[in-house]
């Protein structure tokens, strides 16, 4: 019988009208996660608009996440363009009590396999005592990591898993085939939660689950229980993924419709138009849960 897929919620960061981090609103988002049936959270990642946050804000959000999600697994993203920044962020995460971190590949400038190996070798060294997930997202970083290169990185101490975003399930399977059995392989393609077992992946990191966790939790439970007919469950997963698209403003709109003051994106993304708002309201009527 397949193992229950891991669900880590990719947490959005809430900003106030002045653009500052809102502790009250972020606490509400994190409490929603804490009360859901997901396994944990991936914080200060792409959904959290990490390039827009300074060190102090990342420290503050790390502390808040660990304080609220005491009953959940918390993976703190420490990615940045340079190793200098990453080392500082790893130290901040350690000081605030994190047990696991994730680090996206360096980005903006092109890189080489040799440079990436040196980068993650150093990340491994300075992460002693922490578990580290490598974060691959070619569409956002411009950096390609092959399954063969990932297999080399996976040999470094403290590297325990990989998050693969923007790739097909078949590509995720190719990575799985090159990695040790006990190495965690997570995908950002949360739509595929019901098919992970076909390629040996372990779970999803889902921004959609920050708004509507229930379809993903139900699917994970059905997989673990060996339920074969999961068509209706997949329809619910598809509806939430197709409606929210992982779009920051759509996610925050979905949270606001549930009474959580999620604010708006700090980064320059488009706002939902009237047609999209109608779609989001219909999604909320079916899948939304009013804030406690």
XYZ file of C-alpha atoms in Angstrom, residues 122-250:
129
model
C 29.527 24.874 1.623
C 25.804 24.955 2.471
C 26.221 21.412 3.779
C 29.203 22.406 5.905
C 27.570 25.411 7.549
C 24.287 23.541 8.120
C 25.722 21.048 10.594
C 22.886 19.929 12.861
C 20.195 20.992 10.378
C 18.458 19.048 7.631
C 18.759 20.727 4.226
C 16.447 20.560 1.211
C 17.860 21.613 -2.146
C 15.296 23.761 -3.979
C 15.213 23.534 -7.784
C 13.076 25.932 -9.821
C 14.591 26.426 -13.270
C 11.748 28.650 -14.515
C 12.462 31.206 -11.781
C 16.233 30.927 -11.363
C 17.429 30.124 -14.872
C 19.657 27.442 -13.342
C 19.429 23.829 -14.507
C 20.360 20.983 -12.180
C 20.361 17.543 -13.791
C 19.378 14.384 -11.920
C 23.015 13.308 -12.152
C 24.240 16.556 -10.544
C 21.549 16.301 -7.870
C 22.803 12.799 -7.059
C 26.249 14.258 -6.379
C 24.823 17.029 -4.185
C 22.766 14.461 -2.267
C 25.964 12.807 -1.052
C 26.929 15.851 1.027
C 26.254 15.606 4.776
C 23.043 17.216 6.066
C 21.394 17.274 2.599
C 18.197 15.281 3.195
C 15.875 16.116 0.322
C 14.984 18.103 -2.754
C 12.039 20.275 -3.762
C 11.468 20.263 -7.517
C 9.176 22.968 -8.916
C 8.004 23.611 -12.462
C 8.782 20.125 -13.775
C 6.611 17.241 -14.951
C 5.968 14.255 -12.744
C 8.031 12.181 -15.164
C 11.004 14.489 -14.614
C 10.510 14.220 -10.857
C 10.638 10.456 -11.343
C 13.954 10.770 -13.165
C 15.390 12.558 -10.123
C 13.952 9.889 -7.828
C 15.741 7.182 -9.826
C 19.112 8.847 -9.214
C 18.669 9.428 -5.472
C 18.888 7.175 -2.399
C 15.677 5.546 -1.213
C 15.706 7.503 2.067
C 16.256 10.860 0.321
C 13.053 12.936 0.323
C 11.772 14.003 -3.099
C 9.053 16.678 -2.957
C 7.361 18.395 -5.880
C 5.820 21.831 -6.204
C 3.246 20.333 -8.595
C 0.573 19.819 -5.957
C -1.943 18.719 -8.607
C -0.059 15.413 -8.783
C -0.468 14.475 -5.112
C -2.564 11.432 -6.052
C 0.064 10.113 -8.498
C 3.286 10.579 -6.559
C 3.543 6.890 -5.789
C 3.854 6.124 -9.513
C 7.305 7.749 -9.568
C 8.346 7.206 -5.958
C 8.063 10.851 -4.874
C 7.358 11.501 -1.200
C 5.113 14.543 -1.135
C 4.137 18.012 -2.279
C 4.893 21.564 -1.231
C 1.638 23.332 -1.944
C 0.859 27.033 -2.031
C -2.762 26.160 -2.822
C -3.011 24.309 0.502
C -2.374 27.573 2.335
C -5.861 28.594 1.192
C -7.723 25.311 0.684
C -5.903 22.449 2.419
C -8.845 20.048 2.637
C -8.786 18.634 -0.937
C -5.104 17.778 -0.553
C -5.518 16.251 2.891
C -8.421 14.111 1.678
C -6.419 12.937 -1.323
C -3.398 12.047 0.841
C -5.617 10.071 3.188
C -7.235 8.236 0.268
C -3.839 7.305 -1.166
C -2.693 5.982 2.208
C -5.932 4.002 2.613
C -5.556 2.391 -0.806
C -8.708 3.965 -2.248
C -8.623 3.259 -5.980
C -11.426 5.466 -7.271
C -10.131 8.957 -6.547
C -11.673 10.775 -9.511
C -13.925 13.007 -7.402
C -11.065 13.863 -5.080
C -8.885 14.747 -8.077
C -11.620 17.029 -9.398
C -11.500 18.990 -6.139
C -7.705 19.223 -6.279
C -7.850 20.335 -9.926
C -10.497 22.962 -9.192
C -8.411 24.638 -6.506
C -5.177 24.441 -8.511
C -6.800 25.748 -11.694
C -8.520 28.542 -9.804
C -5.614 29.800 -7.719
C -2.746 28.894 -10.098
C -0.211 29.482 -7.328
C -0.652 33.193 -8.086
C 0.239 35.345 -5.070
C -2.698 37.726 -5.388
C -5.164 34.907 -5.980
